[in-house]
Short mmCIF file of C-alpha atoms in Angstrom, two decimals:
data_model
loop_
_atom_site.label_atom_id
_atom_site.label_comp_id
_atom_site.label_asym_id
_atom_site.label_seq_id
_atom_site.Cartn_x
_atom_site.Cartn_y
_atom_site.Cartn_z
CA MET A 63 79.51 -43.15 -69.26
CA THR A 64 77.05 -40.02 -67.77
CA ASN A 65 75.95 -39.38 -64.61
CA GLU A 66 72.78 -37.06 -63.40
CA ASN A 67 72.28 -36.34 -59.59
CA GLN A 68 69.97 -34.04 -58.25
CA THR A 69 70.67 -31.95 -55.04
CA ASN A 70 68.24 -28.85 -53.91
CA GLY A 71 66.64 -27.85 -56.91
CA SER A 72 70.09 -28.67 -58.86
CA VAL A 73 71.09 -31.34 -61.47
CA ALA A 74 74.63 -33.10 -62.38
CA GLY A 75 75.04 -34.69 -65.62
CA THR A 76 77.54 -35.71 -68.17
CA GLY A 77 76.54 -34.99 -71.60
CA ALA A 78 79.16 -35.13 -74.46
CA THR A 79 80.09 -33.74 -77.33
CA VAL A 80 82.31 -35.23 -79.58
CA THR A 81 85.11 -36.07 -81.88
CA SER A 82 87.38 -37.35 -84.53
CA ALA A 83 88.05 -37.16 -88.56
CA ALA A 84 88.65 -38.82 -91.31
CA ALA A 85 88.17 -42.90 -91.36
CA SER A 86 90.67 -45.14 -93.19
CA SER A 87 89.71 -48.07 -94.67
CA SER A 88 92.72 -50.96 -94.04
CA ARG A 89 91.79 -52.29 -97.14
CA SER A 90 93.21 -49.39 -98.84
CA THR A 91 96.48 -48.10 -99.88
CA PRO A 92 98.58 -46.83 -97.31
CA ALA A 93 97.55 -42.94 -96.77
CA HIS A 94 100.58 -40.46 -97.16
CA ALA A 95 99.86 -38.62 -94.45
CA MET A 96 98.92 -39.99 -90.68
CA ALA A 97 95.09 -40.57 -90.39
CA PRO A 98 94.61 -38.90 -87.28
CA ALA A 99 90.98 -40.24 -87.10
CA GLU A 100 91.79 -44.41 -87.63
CA LYS A 101 90.00 -45.24 -83.94
CA PRO A 102 90.85 -48.04 -82.43
CA GLU A 103 88.59 -51.10 -82.36
CA LYS A 104 86.23 -51.52 -79.22
CA PHE A 105 88.27 -53.12 -76.30
CA SER A 106 86.86 -56.57 -76.80
CA GLY A 107 88.32 -58.00 -73.25
CA ILE A 108 91.56 -59.53 -73.84
CA ALA A 109 95.20 -57.42 -74.50
CA PHE A 110 94.17 -54.15 -72.55
CA LYS A 111 97.85 -52.88 -72.83
CA HIS A 112 98.00 -53.17 -76.50
CA TRP A 113 94.02 -51.75 -77.18
CA GLN A 114 95.03 -49.04 -74.55
CA THR A 115 98.23 -47.79 -76.41
CA LYS A 116 96.08 -47.74 -79.39
CA MET A 117 93.72 -45.23 -77.46
CA LEU A 118 96.94 -43.07 -76.19
CA PHE A 119 97.96 -42.83 -80.03
CA TYR A 120 94.84 -42.13 -81.23
CA LEU A 121 93.67 -39.23 -78.58
CA THR A 122 97.25 -37.86 -79.27
CA THR A 123 97.02 -37.01 -82.77
CA LEU A 124 93.39 -35.76 -82.27
CA SER A 125 95.21 -32.49 -81.19
CA LEU A 126 97.57 -32.80 -84.33
CA GLN A 127 94.54 -32.89 -86.97
CA ARG A 128 94.65 -29.13 -87.42
CA PHE A 129 98.58 -29.19 -88.96
CA ILE A 130 97.54 -32.02 -91.41
CA LYS A 131 96.95 -30.05 -95.26
CA GLU A 132 96.97 -32.94 -97.28
CA ASP A 133 93.98 -33.34 -98.98
CA PRO A 134 91.77 -36.36 -98.43
CA PRO A 135 91.83 -38.93 -101.76
CA VAL A 136 89.91 -39.15 -104.60
CA MET A 137 87.83 -42.30 -105.07
CA ALA A 138 87.30 -43.54 -108.13
CA GLU A 139 83.94 -43.67 -109.43
CA ASN A 140 83.50 -47.69 -109.48
CA THR A 141 84.84 -48.03 -106.21
CA PRO A 142 82.08 -49.66 -103.74
CA ASP A 143 80.31 -47.98 -101.06
CA ASP A 144 81.24 -50.22 -98.17
CA GLU A 145 84.93 -48.97 -99.55
CA ARG A 146 84.58 -45.43 -99.86
CA LEU A 147 85.01 -42.97 -97.13
CA VAL A 148 83.07 -40.47 -94.90
CA VAL A 149 85.82 -37.04 -95.19
CA PRO A 150 84.10 -35.06 -92.88
CA SER A 151 84.37 -31.18 -93.56
CA ARG A 152 87.40 -29.16 -91.11
CA ILE A 153 84.61 -27.01 -90.20
CA VAL A 154 82.47 -28.65 -87.81
CA ASP A 155 78.64 -28.09 -86.65
CA LEU A 156 78.62 -28.27 -83.59
CA GLU A 157 74.75 -27.23 -83.47
CA ARG A 158 73.84 -29.92 -86.27
CA SER A 159 76.45 -32.63 -84.09
CA ARG A 160 74.14 -31.95 -80.63
CA ILE A 161 71.13 -32.32 -82.22
CA ILE A 162 72.27 -35.31 -83.41
CA PHE A 163 74.01 -36.15 -80.04
CA ALA A 164 70.40 -35.57 -77.78
CA LYS A 165 68.37 -37.86 -80.21
CA ALA A 166 70.90 -40.52 -80.37
CA PHE A 167 71.46 -40.96 -76.83
CA PRO A 168 69.77 -40.91 -73.62
CA TYR A 169 71.29 -38.34 -71.13
CA LEU A 170 70.47 -34.74 -71.94
CA GLY A 171 66.49 -36.39 -72.74
CA PHE A 172 66.71 -37.38 -68.84
CA ALA A 173 68.67 -34.28 -68.31
CA TYR A 174 65.75 -32.02 -69.15
CA ALA A 175 62.94 -34.48 -67.98
CA VAL A 176 63.85 -33.40 -64.46
CA ILE A 177 64.75 -30.08 -65.33
CA ASN A 178 61.12 -29.78 -66.18
CA ARG A 179 60.23 -31.71 -63.02
CA VAL A 180 62.28 -29.69 -60.94
CA LEU A 181 60.99 -26.05 -62.16
CA ILE A 182 57.27 -27.47 -62.66
CA GLN A 183 57.88 -28.32 -58.89
CA ALA A 184 59.59 -24.91 -57.54
CA MET A 185 57.44 -23.06 -59.08
CA SER A 186 53.97 -24.12 -58.90
CA GLU A 187 52.59 -21.50 -56.94
CA ASP A 188 54.41 -18.59 -58.68
CA ARG A 189 52.21 -16.42 -61.38
CA ILE A 190 55.50 -14.38 -62.80
CA ILE A 191 57.85 -16.31 -63.38
CA HIS A 192 61.21 -15.50 -65.41
CA ILE A 193 63.72 -18.66 -66.55
CA VAL A 194 67.55 -17.52 -67.79
CA GLU A 195 69.10 -20.39 -69.90
CA LEU A 196 72.52 -20.04 -70.10
CA GLY A 197 73.81 -21.44 -73.01
CA SER A 198 71.73 -24.26 -74.42
CA GLY A 199 69.20 -22.93 -76.35
CA ASP A 200 67.44 -26.38 -76.96
CA THR A 201 63.94 -25.76 -77.66
CA LYS A 202 63.15 -29.43 -76.92
CA LEU A 203 63.45 -28.47 -73.47
CA TRP A 204 61.21 -25.86 -73.67
CA ILE A 205 58.43 -26.72 -75.94
CA PRO A 206 57.48 -29.89 -73.14
CA PHE A 207 57.95 -26.96 -69.94
CA LEU A 208 55.14 -25.02 -71.75
CA LYS A 209 52.88 -27.59 -72.27
CA ASN A 210 53.44 -28.46 -68.44
CA VAL A 211 52.65 -24.78 -67.39
CA VAL A 212 49.19 -24.93 -68.78
CA ASN A 213 48.20 -27.68 -66.41
CA LEU A 214 49.30 -25.77 -63.27
CA PRO A 215 46.10 -25.90 -60.92
CA ASN A 216 46.47 -22.50 -59.75
CA GLY A 217 45.95 -21.68 -63.56
CA THR A 218 48.78 -20.41 -66.25
CA PRO A 219 51.18 -17.80 -64.61
CA ASN A 220 52.80 -15.18 -66.81
CA LEU A 221 56.27 -16.82 -68.19
CA LYS A 222 59.40 -15.19 -69.62
CA ILE A 223 62.42 -16.83 -70.69
CA THR A 224 65.71 -15.39 -71.43
CA CYS A 225 67.77 -17.15 -73.60
CA VAL A 226 72.03 -16.09 -73.65
CA ASN A 227 74.20 -17.99 -76.54
CA ASN A 228 76.44 -16.41 -78.92
CA ASN A 229 74.83 -17.79 -81.84
CA LYS A 230 72.82 -15.29 -82.99
CA ALA A 231 70.61 -17.99 -86.00
CA MET A 232 70.33 -20.54 -83.41
CA LEU A 233 68.65 -17.94 -81.03
CA GLU A 234 66.01 -16.45 -84.06
CA GLU A 235 65.63 -20.01 -84.67
CA MET A 236 64.63 -21.00 -81.30
CA ALA A 237 62.33 -17.50 -80.58
CA SER A 238 60.58 -18.72 -83.32
CA ARG A 239 59.18 -22.24 -82.36
CA ILE A 240 58.50 -21.19 -78.83
CA LYS A 241 56.55 -18.13 -79.39
CA LYS A 242 54.90 -19.80 -81.97
CA GLU A 243 54.55 -22.71 -79.75
CA ALA A 244 53.48 -20.90 -76.62
CA LYS A 245 50.78 -18.53 -78.89
CA ALA A 246 49.23 -21.94 -79.77
CA LEU A 247 48.87 -22.83 -76.00
CA ASP A 248 47.48 -19.34 -75.47
CA ILE A 249 50.00 -18.69 -72.83
CA SER A 250 51.44 -14.72 -71.46
CA PHE A 251 54.84 -15.25 -72.88
CA GLN A 252 58.14 -13.08 -73.45
CA PHE A 253 61.22 -14.33 -74.80
CA ASN A 254 64.16 -12.56 -74.43
CA SER A 255 67.40 -13.20 -76.41
CA LEU A 256 70.59 -12.38 -75.48
CA ASN A 257 73.60 -12.96 -78.01
CA VAL A 258 76.58 -12.37 -75.48
CA ASN A 259 78.64 -15.51 -74.16
CA LEU A 260 78.47 -16.09 -70.67
CA ARG A 261 81.57 -14.28 -69.68
CA GLU A 262 80.51 -11.15 -70.92
CA LEU A 263 76.36 -10.99 -69.50
CA THR A 264 75.75 -8.84 -66.87
CA LEU A 265 73.24 -7.75 -64.53
CA ASP A 266 71.52 -4.99 -66.74
CA MET A 267 71.44 -7.69 -69.70
CA LEU A 268 68.93 -9.43 -67.48
CA LYS A 269 66.04 -7.13 -66.83
CA VAL A 270 65.15 -9.14 -63.97
CA LYS A 271 62.00 -7.27 -62.19
CA ALA A 272 60.61 -7.12 -58.89
CA GLY A 273 57.64 -10.09 -58.19
CA GLU A 274 59.15 -12.49 -61.04
CA SER A 275 60.44 -16.20 -59.49
CA LEU A 276 63.90 -16.50 -61.30
CA ALA A 277 65.74 -19.31 -62.03
CA PHE A 278 68.49 -20.22 -64.06
CA VAL A 279 69.22 -23.48 -65.98
CA SER A 280 72.61 -24.18 -67.07
CA ILE A 281 73.57 -27.26 -69.83
CA LEU A 282 77.10 -28.32 -70.72
CA ASN A 283 78.23 -24.54 -70.63
CA LEU A 284 79.05 -22.93 -67.07
CA HIS A 285 82.57 -24.88 -67.31
CA VAL A 286 84.03 -22.78 -69.45
CA LEU A 287 84.04 -20.02 -67.56
CA LEU A 288 87.04 -21.77 -65.14
CA ALA A 289 89.18 -20.69 -68.74
CA GLU A 290 92.04 -18.57 -67.05
CA ASP A 291 95.67 -17.71 -67.70
CA ASP A 292 96.96 -20.61 -65.77
CA ARG A 293 100.44 -21.86 -66.02
CA ILE A 294 101.69 -24.48 -68.37
CA ASN A 295 102.48 -27.70 -65.61
CA SER A 296 105.12 -29.09 -68.02
CA GLN A 297 105.33 -32.18 -65.52
CA PHE A 298 104.97 -35.49 -67.06
CA ALA A 299 105.22 -37.95 -64.60
CA LEU A 300 102.02 -39.21 -62.98
CA ASN A 301 100.92 -37.30 -60.15
CA LYS A 302 100.59 -39.12 -56.71
CA ASN A 303 99.86 -35.81 -54.55
CA ASN A 304 96.19 -34.86 -55.61
CA ASN A 305 96.94 -32.22 -53.20
CA ASN A 306 99.71 -30.97 -55.79
CA ASN A 307 97.34 -30.94 -58.23
CA ASN A 308 94.64 -29.16 -57.35
CA VAL A 309 93.42 -26.16 -59.77
CA LYS A 310 93.05 -22.82 -57.81
CA ASP A 311 90.14 -20.69 -57.33
CA CYS A 312 88.74 -18.97 -60.68
CA LYS A 313 88.11 -15.67 -59.96
CA ARG A 314 85.76 -15.30 -63.12
CA MET A 315 83.66 -18.30 -61.92
CA SER A 316 83.59 -17.00 -58.14
CA LYS A 317 82.69 -13.75 -60.07
CA PHE A 318 79.74 -15.19 -61.92
CA LEU A 319 77.79 -17.10 -59.44
CA THR A 320 78.21 -14.45 -57.13
CA MET A 321 76.61 -12.37 -59.63
CA LEU A 322 73.51 -14.65 -60.23
CA ASN A 323 73.17 -15.27 -56.37
CA SER A 324 72.47 -11.29 -55.64
CA LEU A 325 69.82 -11.87 -57.68
CA SER A 326 67.76 -14.07 -55.24
CA PRO A 327 66.57 -16.59 -57.84
CA LYS A 328 64.73 -19.29 -56.64
CA VAL A 329 66.23 -22.59 -58.18
CA LEU A 330 69.67 -23.34 -60.07
CA ILE A 331 69.75 -26.01 -62.11
CA LEU A 332 73.41 -27.21 -63.78
CA VAL A 333 74.07 -29.90 -66.23
CA GLU A 334 77.72 -30.86 -66.38
CA GLN A 335 79.88 -33.27 -67.18
CA GLU A 336 80.80 -35.62 -64.29
CA ALA A 337 84.85 -35.62 -65.15
CA ASP A 338 88.12 -34.55 -64.17
CA HIS A 339 89.70 -32.03 -66.67
CA ASN A 340 90.74 -30.06 -65.20
CA LEU A 341 93.81 -30.65 -63.76
CA SER A 342 97.14 -28.85 -63.91
CA LYS A 343 99.29 -31.31 -65.63
CA LEU A 344 98.44 -32.66 -68.76
CA VAL A 345 99.33 -36.20 -68.12
CA ASP A 346 96.87 -35.84 -65.74
CA ARG A 347 94.02 -34.51 -67.53
CA PHE A 348 94.84 -36.61 -70.89
CA VAL A 349 94.38 -40.18 -68.09
CA GLU A 350 91.23 -38.62 -67.34
CA GLY A 351 90.23 -37.79 -70.76
CA LEU A 352 91.18 -41.50 -71.62
CA HIS A 353 89.00 -42.98 -69.46
CA TYR A 354 85.94 -40.82 -69.96
CA TYR A 355 85.98 -40.46 -74.02
CA SER A 356 86.36 -43.95 -73.96
CA ALA A 357 83.05 -45.06 -72.15
CA LEU A 358 81.49 -42.21 -74.52
CA PHE A 359 83.27 -43.97 -77.68
CA ASP A 360 82.00 -47.39 -76.10
CA SER A 361 78.37 -45.75 -76.01
CA ILE A 362 78.89 -44.46 -79.32
CA ASP A 363 79.59 -48.07 -80.82
CA THR A 364 76.59 -49.63 -78.78
CA THR A 365 74.32 -46.89 -80.34
CA PHE A 366 75.58 -47.00 -84.23
CA LYS A 367 75.58 -51.07 -83.99
CA GLY A 368 75.39 -52.55 -87.10
CA SER A 369 75.99 -49.36 -89.14
CA ASN A 370 78.81 -49.03 -91.50
CA TYR A 371 81.17 -46.64 -90.14
CA LEU A 372 82.56 -45.21 -93.48
CA LEU A 373 78.82 -44.12 -94.53
CA CYS A 374 77.45 -43.05 -91.02
CA GLU A 375 77.94 -39.69 -91.53
CA GLU A 376 76.32 -39.13 -87.82
CA ARG A 377 78.42 -40.77 -86.64
CA VAL A 378 81.37 -39.29 -87.55
CA ALA A 379 79.46 -35.74 -86.96
CA VAL A 380 79.09 -36.78 -83.51
CA GLU A 381 82.15 -38.28 -82.69
CA GLN A 382 83.72 -34.61 -84.85
CA MET A 383 81.92 -33.10 -81.66
CA LEU A 384 83.70 -34.95 -79.00
CA GLY A 385 87.39 -34.60 -81.31
CA LYS A 386 86.75 -30.99 -80.94
CA GLU A 387 86.64 -31.34 -76.98
CA ILE A 388 89.29 -33.81 -76.93
CA GLU A 389 91.45 -31.03 -78.78
CA ASN A 390 90.99 -27.87 -76.47
CA MET A 391 91.82 -30.35 -73.54
CA VAL A 392 94.62 -31.85 -74.47
CA ALA A 393 95.99 -29.33 -76.95
CA CYS A 394 95.28 -25.82 -75.44
CA GLU A 395 96.56 -24.01 -72.56
CA GLY A 396 95.61 -20.76 -70.70
CA LEU A 397 92.52 -18.86 -71.69
CA GLU A 398 92.31 -20.93 -75.02
CA ARG A 399 91.60 -24.62 -72.96
CA GLU A 400 87.67 -24.02 -71.85
CA VAL A 401 86.66 -28.15 -71.84
CA ARG A 402 87.61 -27.84 -68.08
CA HIS A 403 85.01 -30.35 -66.85
CA GLU A 404 85.45 -31.05 -63.25
CA ARG A 405 83.62 -33.53 -60.43
CA PHE A 406 81.35 -32.54 -58.43
CA GLY A 407 82.38 -34.28 -55.21
#
C-alpha cells in the first residue's frame, strides 16, 4: 500500500494515481473487441496462480487500450441500472482523479499533516518564510498551513509561496483560494505561480532573496526527472542479479538537486511512491508493478465496498488515473516513460 517515512525533515509516502477503462458486464453479450478494463476480482485466498494470471493479462491489455478504436456499446433505454456501463472518457481528467483519490484514501492526508508539522517546527523562529512547492498545487495542504502560521508563538511571519506547475488553470484557482484565505487571516502573504514543468525550472525563476528561510516541498512529482533516453532492454527473463538491473545515475536529477542545494534550503520534504518501477528490464518492472498496484486495487475495493462498480464514476476516475501510470510504466520507454518510482533504501 503506502509508506510514509520522515528523516531529517523529509517525508516519504506512497501515493497513488490510477487505472482502468470501461468495465464490462458478464451478463451482457460478448463484445466484439477485447475489454481491457475487465478487472480481475479481488484475490480471495485460493487459486492464487489463476488470479495472478488474470491480473497479468489485465495489466498487459491496459497498455493496448489506446489502440482500440471500437466505440462502446449502445445501451437500450430500458436497460436496468445494474446492467449499464460507466464508459469513461478517453481523456483522463487527472486533476479530478487526484482530488477524488485524496478524499477517498488517507495516504495524502497523512502526508499533508506530517508536512505541516515539519514546516512549523523547522521554521517557527523565522520571520521571512519562502516555500517552493514543486508540482502538487493542492490547497488542502496550504490552507491548514496558513492557519498554523497565524498561531506561531513569535507572531505571524512574512510568508511567500511559489508553486511550480504546468497546469495554468490549476495555478490560477490555487492562487485565488490561498490569497483569499491569507487575507481573511490577515497574513503578510505573497503567492508566485510558475507555469513550467520541473525540467524547465531555473534558479532565476524562483526569485529567492537574501534573508528568506527557504523550504522545498515535492509531492508525487520529482520522479519525472528520472526519465532519460535509456536503451530498451529486450531481455524478458527474470533478473537474478540485481547488480545488473540497477538504473544508471540520472544526470538530470543530479543537476536539479544540485541546483536546489545551491540555495541552501532549511528543509526539503519529499513525498513519493515507495516502489521499484525504474528497473531496466521490462519484465522486472512488470512484476514490481503487479504487486504494487494489486495492493492499491485492494485498497480501492475496500474503500468503495458496497458501491456498484459499473455505476461508481469516482471509482472509475481513480482507476483511470492508476491506469495511466501502469500504461506509462509498461508500454513506454526512454524519455516517454516518466513513471519511474524508486525505493528510498
